[in-house]
PDB file of C-alpha atoms in Angstrom:
ATOM      1  CA  MET A   1       5.276-118.544   9.006  1.00  0.00           C
ATOM      2  CA  LYS A   2       6.461-118.127   5.420  1.00  0.00           C
ATOM      3  CA  LEU A   3       8.274-114.926   6.389  1.00  0.00           C
ATOM      4  CA  LEU A   4      10.147-116.768   9.150  1.00  0.00           C
ATOM      5  CA  LYS A   5      11.201-119.490   6.692  1.00  0.00           C
ATOM      6  CA  ASP A   6      12.410-116.864   4.217  1.00  0.00           C
ATOM      7  CA  VAL A   7      14.459-115.144   6.932  1.00  0.00           C
ATOM      8  CA  LYS A   8      16.022-118.444   8.021  1.00  0.00           C
ATOM      9  CA  TRP A   9      16.830-119.333   4.412  1.00  0.00           C
ATOM     10  CA  GLY A  10      18.450-115.908   3.923  1.00  0.00           C
ATOM     11  CA  ILE A  11      20.569-116.421   7.035  1.00  0.00           C
ATOM     12  CA  TYR A  12      21.711-119.870   5.822  1.00  0.00           C
ATOM     13  CA  VAL A  13      22.718-118.455   2.430  1.00  0.00           C
ATOM     14  CA  ALA A  14      24.599-115.555   4.051  1.00  0.00           C
ATOM     15  CA  LEU A  15      26.424-117.952   6.386  1.00  0.00           C
ATOM     16  CA  ALA A  16      27.319-120.264   3.513  1.00  0.00           C
ATOM     17  CA  LEU A  17      28.724-117.353   1.478  1.00  0.00           C
ATOM     18  CA  PHE A  18      30.668-116.134   4.515  1.00  0.00           C
ATOM     19  CA  VAL A  19      32.190-119.574   5.089  1.00  0.00           C
ATOM     20  CA  LEU A  20      33.128-119.906   1.418  1.00  0.00           C
ATOM     21  CA  HIS A  21      34.745-116.465   1.423  1.00  0.00           C
ATOM     22  CA  ALA A  22      36.566-117.092   4.714  1.00  0.00           C
ATOM     23  CA  CYS A  23      38.019-120.336   3.358  1.00  0.00           C
ATOM     24  CA  LYS A  24      39.329-118.785   0.144  1.00  0.00           C
ATOM     25  CA  PRO A  25      43.119-118.605  -0.350  1.00  0.00           C
ATOM     26  CA  VAL A  26      44.389-115.032  -0.410  1.00  0.00           C
ATOM     27  CA  ILE A  27      47.539-113.534  -1.936  1.00  0.00           C
ATOM     28  CA  ARG A  28      47.973-110.249  -0.091  1.00  0.00           C
ATOM     29  CA  SER A  29      51.280-109.482  -1.796  1.00  0.00           C
ATOM     30  CA  PHE A  30      53.864-111.189  -4.000  1.00  0.00           C
ATOM     31  CA  LEU A  31      57.123-109.435  -4.856  1.00  0.00           C
ATOM     32  CA  VAL A  32      60.009-110.559  -7.040  1.00  0.00           C
ATOM     33  CA  THR A  33      63.073-108.300  -7.192  1.00  0.00           C
ATOM     34  CA  PRO A  34      64.825-107.260  -9.298  1.00  0.00           C
ATOM     35  CA  LEU A  35      62.651-107.710 -12.400  1.00  0.00           C
ATOM     36  CA  THR A  36      65.682-107.788 -14.703  1.00  0.00           C
ATOM     37  CA  ILE A  37      68.948-109.576 -13.920  1.00  0.00           C
ATOM     38  CA  THR A  38      72.174-110.745 -15.517  1.00  0.00           C
ATOM     39  CA  ASP A  39      73.800-114.162 -15.114  1.00  0.00           C
ATOM     40  CA  THR A  40      75.596-113.153 -11.912  1.00  0.00           C
ATOM     41  CA  GLN A  41      72.615-111.625 -10.088  1.00  0.00           C
ATOM     42  CA  LYS A  42      70.171-113.265  -7.693  1.00  0.00           C
ATOM     43  CA  VAL A  43      66.398-112.958  -7.477  1.00  0.00           C
ATOM     44  CA  PHE A  44      64.609-112.402  -4.171  1.00  0.00           C
ATOM     45  CA  LEU A  45      61.012-113.476  -3.542  1.00  0.00           C
ATOM     46  CA  ASN A  46      58.689-112.272  -0.803  1.00  0.00           C
ATOM     47  CA  TRP A  47      55.002-112.974  -0.212  1.00  0.00           C
ATOM     48  CA  ASP A  48      52.166-112.548   2.261  1.00  0.00           C
ATOM     49  CA  ILE A  49      49.368-115.103   1.913  1.00  0.00           C
ATOM     50  CA  LYS A  50      46.465-116.829   3.630  1.00  0.00           C
ATOM     51  CA  GLY A  51      46.686-120.551   2.988  1.00  0.00           C
ATOM     52  CA  THR A  52      49.441-122.996   2.014  1.00  0.00           C
ATOM     53  CA  GLY A  53      51.742-121.730  -0.703  1.00  0.00           C
ATOM     54  CA  HIS A  54      54.541-122.900  -2.948  1.00  0.00           C
ATOM     55  CA  ILE A  55      56.461-121.552  -5.962  1.00  0.00           C
ATOM     56  CA  GLU A  56      56.474-123.005  -9.462  1.00  0.00           C
ATOM     57  CA  PHE A  57      59.375-122.025 -11.734  1.00  0.00           C
ATOM     58  CA  ASN A  58      59.428-121.970 -15.520  1.00  0.00           C
ATOM     59  CA  GLU A  59      62.031-120.676 -17.981  1.00  0.00           C
ATOM     60  CA  HIS A  60      61.291-119.784 -21.599  1.00  0.00           C
ATOM     61  CA  LYS A  61      62.280-117.303 -24.300  1.00  0.00           C
ATOM     62  CA  SER A  62      60.408-114.211 -25.441  1.00  0.00           C
ATOM     63  CA  VAL A  63      59.589-113.524 -29.093  1.00  0.00           C
ATOM     64  CA  ASP A  64      62.833-111.513 -29.303  1.00  0.00           C
ATOM     65  CA  SER A  65      64.856-114.412 -27.775  1.00  0.00           C
ATOM     66  CA  ILE A  66      65.323-112.948 -24.287  1.00  0.00           C
ATOM     67  CA  ASP A  67      65.391-115.485 -21.431  1.00  0.00           C
ATOM     68  CA  LEU A  68      62.343-115.115 -19.188  1.00  0.00           C
ATOM     69  CA  LEU A  69      62.167-116.631 -15.709  1.00  0.00           C
ATOM     70  CA  GLN A  70      58.577-117.094 -14.564  1.00  0.00           C
ATOM     71  CA  PHE A  71      57.822-117.432 -10.857  1.00  0.00           C
ATOM     72  CA  THR A  72      54.258-118.501 -10.025  1.00  0.00           C
ATOM     73  CA  LEU A  73      52.993-118.360  -6.445  1.00  0.00           C
ATOM     74  CA  ILE A  74      50.280-120.987  -5.879  1.00  0.00           C
ATOM     75  CA  VAL A  75      48.216-120.760  -2.705  1.00  0.00           C
ATOM     76  CA  LYS A  76      45.770-123.483  -1.666  1.00  0.00           C
ATOM     77  CA  ARG A  77      43.134-123.464   1.047  1.00  0.00           C
ATOM     78  CA  GLY A  78      40.632-126.283   1.200  1.00  0.00           C
ATOM     79  CA  MET A  79      39.545-127.089  -2.329  1.00  0.00           C
ATOM     80  CA  GLN A  80      40.333-123.633  -3.688  1.00  0.00           C
ATOM     81  CA  GLU A  81      43.474-122.242  -5.308  1.00  0.00           C
ATOM     82  CA  ALA A  82      44.880-118.781  -6.118  1.00  0.00           C
ATOM     83  CA  ARG A  83      47.768-118.001  -8.463  1.00  0.00           C
ATOM     84  CA  LYS A  84      49.946-115.034  -9.358  1.00  0.00           C
ATOM     85  CA  SER A  85      52.848-115.031 -11.838  1.00  0.00           C
ATOM     86  CA  ILE A  86      55.732-112.585 -12.253  1.00  0.00           C
ATOM     87  CA  GLU A  87      58.342-112.712 -15.031  1.00  0.00           C
ATOM     88  CA  VAL A  88      61.992-111.761 -14.640  1.00  0.00           C
ATOM     89  CA  MET A  89      64.151-110.929 -17.665  1.00  0.00           C
ATOM     90  CA  LYS A  90      67.572-112.588 -17.675  1.00  0.00           C
ATOM     91  CA  LEU A  91      70.080-110.685 -19.795  1.00  0.00           C
ATOM     92  CA  LYS A  92      73.736-111.029 -20.692  1.00  0.00           C
ATOM     93  CA  SER A  93      76.165-108.572 -19.081  1.00  0.00           C
ATOM     94  CA  ILE A  94      75.667-106.456 -22.211  1.00  0.00           C
ATOM     95  CA  ASP A  95      72.445-107.144 -24.076  1.00  0.00           C
ATOM     96  CA  THR A  96      69.952-105.653 -26.541  1.00  0.00           C
ATOM     97  CA  ILE A  97      66.292-104.937 -25.885  1.00  0.00           C
ATOM     98  CA  ASP A  98      63.588-103.851 -28.324  1.00  0.00           C
ATOM     99  CA  VAL A  99      61.497-100.788 -27.482  1.00  0.00           C
ATOM    100  CA  ALA A 100      58.441 -99.902 -29.577  1.00  0.00           C
ATOM    101  CA  PHE A 101      55.628 -97.391 -29.110  1.00  0.00           C
ATOM    102  CA  GLU A 102      52.425 -96.853 -31.039  1.00  0.00           C
ATOM    103  CA  THR A 103      52.269 -93.905 -33.423  1.00  0.00           C
ATOM    104  CA  ILE A 104      50.084 -91.379 -31.597  1.00  0.00           C
ATOM    105  CA  ARG A 105      50.408 -88.145 -33.529  1.00  0.00           C
ATOM    106  CA  ARG A 106      50.912 -86.740 -37.013  1.00  0.00           C
ATOM    107  CA  GLN A 107      52.026 -83.179 -37.665  1.00  0.00           C
ATOM    108  CA  GLY A 108      52.394 -82.385 -41.348  1.00  0.00           C
ATOM    109  CA  ASP A 109      54.957 -84.800 -42.779  1.00  0.00           C
ATOM    110  CA  THR A 110      56.090 -86.100 -39.362  1.00  0.00           C
ATOM    111  CA  ILE A 111      54.698 -88.818 -37.104  1.00  0.00           C
ATOM    112  CA  GLU A 112      55.467 -89.273 -33.441  1.00  0.00           C
ATOM    113  CA  ALA A 113      55.453 -92.129 -30.938  1.00  0.00           C
ATOM    114  CA  ASN A 114      56.293 -91.955 -27.272  1.00  0.00           C
ATOM    115  CA  GLY A 115      55.915 -93.830 -24.021  1.00  0.00           C
ATOM    116  CA  GLU A 116      57.629 -95.125 -20.929  1.00  0.00           C
ATOM    117  CA  ASN A 117      60.076 -97.987 -21.065  1.00  0.00           C
ATOM    118  CA  ASN A 118      59.291 -99.898 -17.858  1.00  0.00           C
ATOM    119  CA  VAL A 119      61.092 -97.930 -15.128  1.00  0.00           C
ATOM    120  CA  GLU A 120      60.803-100.630 -12.471  1.00  0.00           C
ATOM    121  CA  ARG A 121      62.185-103.315 -14.779  1.00  0.00           C
ATOM    122  CA  PHE A 122      65.125-101.305 -16.116  1.00  0.00           C
ATOM    123  CA  LYS A 123      65.955 -98.993 -13.191  1.00  0.00           C
ATOM    124  CA  ASN A 124      69.302-100.758 -12.650  1.00  0.00           C
ATOM    125  CA  PHE A 125      70.413-100.640 -16.303  1.00  0.00           C
ATOM    126  CA  LYS A 126      72.013 -97.915 -18.379  1.00  0.00           C
ATOM    127  CA  VAL A 127      72.235 -97.301 -22.104  1.00  0.00           C
ATOM    128  CA  VAL A 128      75.350 -98.207 -24.074  1.00  0.00           C
ATOM    129  CA  THR A 129      74.132 -97.454 -27.599  1.00  0.00           C
ATOM    130  CA  VAL A 130      70.837 -97.011 -29.465  1.00  0.00           C
ATOM    131  CA  LEU A 131      70.031 -97.979 -33.054  1.00  0.00           C
ATOM    132  CA  SER A 132      67.030 -97.846 -35.356  1.00  0.00           C
ATOM    133  CA  ALA A 133      65.019-101.045 -35.720  1.00  0.00           C
ATOM    134  CA  MET A 134      63.394 -99.696 -38.882  1.00  0.00           C
ATOM    135  CA  ASN A 135      64.527 -98.964 -42.401  1.00  0.00           C
ATOM    136  CA  ARG A 136      64.121 -95.209 -41.882  1.00  0.00           C
ATOM    137  CA  VAL A 137      65.704 -92.268 -40.060  1.00  0.00           C
ATOM    138  CA  LEU A 138      64.393 -91.818 -36.511  1.00  0.00           C
ATOM    139  CA  LEU A 139      64.793 -88.730 -34.318  1.00  0.00           C
ATOM    140  CA  ILE A 140      65.024 -89.966 -30.719  1.00  0.00           C
ATOM    141  CA  SER A 141      64.674 -87.908 -27.517  1.00  0.00           C
ATOM    142  CA  HIS A 142      65.443 -89.216 -24.015  1.00  0.00           C
ATOM    143  CA  GLU A 143      66.557 -87.539 -20.778  1.00  0.00           C
ATOM    144  CA  GLY A 144      67.183 -84.180 -22.486  1.00  0.00           C
ATOM    145  CA  ARG A 145      69.285 -85.645 -25.305  1.00  0.00           C
ATOM    146  CA  GLU A 146      68.453 -86.044 -29.002  1.00  0.00           C
ATOM    147  CA  ALA A 147      69.932 -88.141 -31.793  1.00  0.00           C
ATOM    148  CA  ASP A 148      69.156 -89.013 -35.409  1.00  0.00           C
ATOM    149  CA  LEU A 149      69.350 -92.770 -35.924  1.00  0.00           C
ATOM    150  CA  SER A 150      70.275 -93.860 -39.432  1.00  0.00           C
ATOM    151  CA  PRO A 151      68.200 -96.482 -41.296  1.00  0.00           C
ATOM    152  CA  ASP A 152      71.227 -98.747 -41.755  1.00  0.00           C
ATOM    153  CA  GLY A 153      71.295 -99.660 -38.046  1.00  0.00           C
ATOM    154  CA  GLN A 154      74.421 -97.664 -37.208  1.00  0.00           C
ATOM    155  CA  PRO A 155      74.523 -97.387 -33.385  1.00  0.00           C
ATOM    156  CA  SER A 156      74.556 -94.015 -31.630  1.00  0.00           C
ATOM    157  CA  SER A 157      76.268 -93.420 -28.282  1.00  0.00           C
ATOM    158  CA  ILE A 158      74.509 -90.077 -27.643  1.00  0.00           C
ATOM    159  CA  PHE A 159      72.418 -91.667 -24.880  1.00  0.00           C
ATOM    160  CA  ALA A 160      75.299 -93.584 -23.270  1.00  0.00           C
ATOM    161  CA  GLY A 161      75.035 -93.524 -19.487  1.00  0.00           C
ATOM    162  CA  THR A 162      71.342 -92.582 -19.336  1.00  0.00           C
ATOM    163  CA  LEU A 163      68.862 -94.923 -17.683  1.00  0.00           C
ATOM    164  CA  ALA A 164      67.319 -97.505 -19.996  1.00  0.00           C
ATOM    165  CA  GLY A 165      63.935 -97.018 -18.340  1.00  0.00           C
ATOM    166  CA  GLY A 166      61.862 -93.860 -18.473  1.00  0.00           C
ATOM    167  CA  CYS A 167      60.264 -91.714 -21.166  1.00  0.00           C
ATOM    168  CA  TRP A 168      61.351 -91.999 -24.797  1.00  0.00           C
ATOM    169  CA  ASN A 169      60.114 -90.031 -27.798  1.00  0.00           C
ATOM    170  CA  PHE A 170      60.438 -91.177 -31.435  1.00  0.00           C
ATOM    171  CA  ARG A 171      59.773 -89.089 -34.550  1.00  0.00           C
ATOM    172  CA  THR A 172      60.214 -89.763 -38.246  1.00  0.00           C
ATOM    173  CA  LYS A 173      59.468 -88.112 -41.584  1.00  0.00           C
ATOM    174  CA  LEU A 174      56.848 -89.695 -43.798  1.00  0.00           C
ATOM    175  CA  THR A 175      57.772 -90.842 -47.283  1.00  0.00           C
ATOM    176  CA  GLN A 176      55.913 -89.393 -50.265  1.00  0.00           C
ATOM    177  CA  LYS A 177      53.984 -92.657 -50.613  1.00  0.00           C
ATOM    178  CA  GLU A 178      52.918 -92.522 -46.961  1.00  0.00           C
ATOM    179  CA  ILE A 179      51.775 -88.911 -47.329  1.00  0.00           C
ATOM    180  CA  LEU A 180      49.584 -89.908 -50.277  1.00  0.00           C
ATOM    181  CA  ASP A 181      48.329 -93.117 -48.639  1.00  0.00           C
ATOM    182  CA  SER A 182      47.834 -92.898 -44.857  1.00  0.00           C
ATOM    183  CA  SER A 183      46.992 -96.618 -44.658  1.00  0.00           C
ATOM    184  CA  ILE A 184      50.696 -97.502 -45.023  1.00  0.00           C
ATOM    185  CA  ILE A 185      51.923 -95.168 -42.262  1.00  0.00           C
ATOM    186  CA  PRO A 186      53.780 -97.283 -39.651  1.00  0.00           C
ATOM    187  CA  PRO A 187      51.454 -98.079 -36.707  1.00  0.00           C
ATOM    188  CA  GLN A 188      54.463 -98.018 -34.381  1.00  0.00           C
ATOM    189  CA  LEU A 189      58.085 -96.858 -34.262  1.00  0.00           C
ATOM    190  CA  SER A 190      60.809 -99.033 -32.773  1.00  0.00           C
ATOM    191  CA  ILE A 191      64.453 -98.949 -31.718  1.00  0.00           C
ATOM    192  CA  LYS A 192      66.989-101.327 -30.229  1.00  0.00           C
ATOM    193  CA  ILE A 193      68.812-100.325 -27.035  1.00  0.00           C
ATOM    194  CA  VAL A 194      72.086-101.959 -25.984  1.00  0.00           C
ATOM    195  CA  ILE A 195      72.142-101.894 -22.179  1.00  0.00           C
ATOM    196  CA  LYS A 196      74.312-102.990 -19.267  1.00  0.00           C
ATOM    197  CA  PRO A 197      73.933-102.947 -15.469  1.00  0.00           C
ATOM    198  CA  LEU A 198      74.617 -99.695 -13.596  1.00  0.00           C
ATOM    199  CA  LYS A 199      76.871-101.714 -11.315  1.00  0.00           C
ATOM    200  CA  PRO A 200      79.003-104.465 -12.881  1.00  0.00           C
TER     201      PRO A 200
END
């Protein structure tokens, strides 16, 4: 008799969990394109959900004063709610972005940092000029081109026309103080890239 009660109780629990799961809101997909725009461009939203959905919009600035448009998809079903947010960068027709990568390697008196500048976000933007964001000379490599960036922030047009997204490599020489004291070696290397849309 006890076994029968245990089986019935197990069935009730399984059914309750099934009902709860079946009634949950679901966001199958949520797309916002493009991820970076200028004043004259539009944003397109597309979603696939289970439940009743609506969009909340919020605009704020990043730490480097770039306008960010935040689109949040909110899906409700019963008493439950699901959310997903995507941010779009809003730039001027010609604007500056900061790109920084962690220092990953040291070879003798040289340190190196590299990484990928978000391809999806910047696939429709090209480089105008590049300049050092640090008070030191940086050797920059991107799309088969190389340039030494001066510590005074003088812009270089060596990378003009290349895509802003993709792989970048930064290298710099260590100072004598940094060679003697590794604790003051920069944890990351950074540049500023002036960009504009591929198509005006």
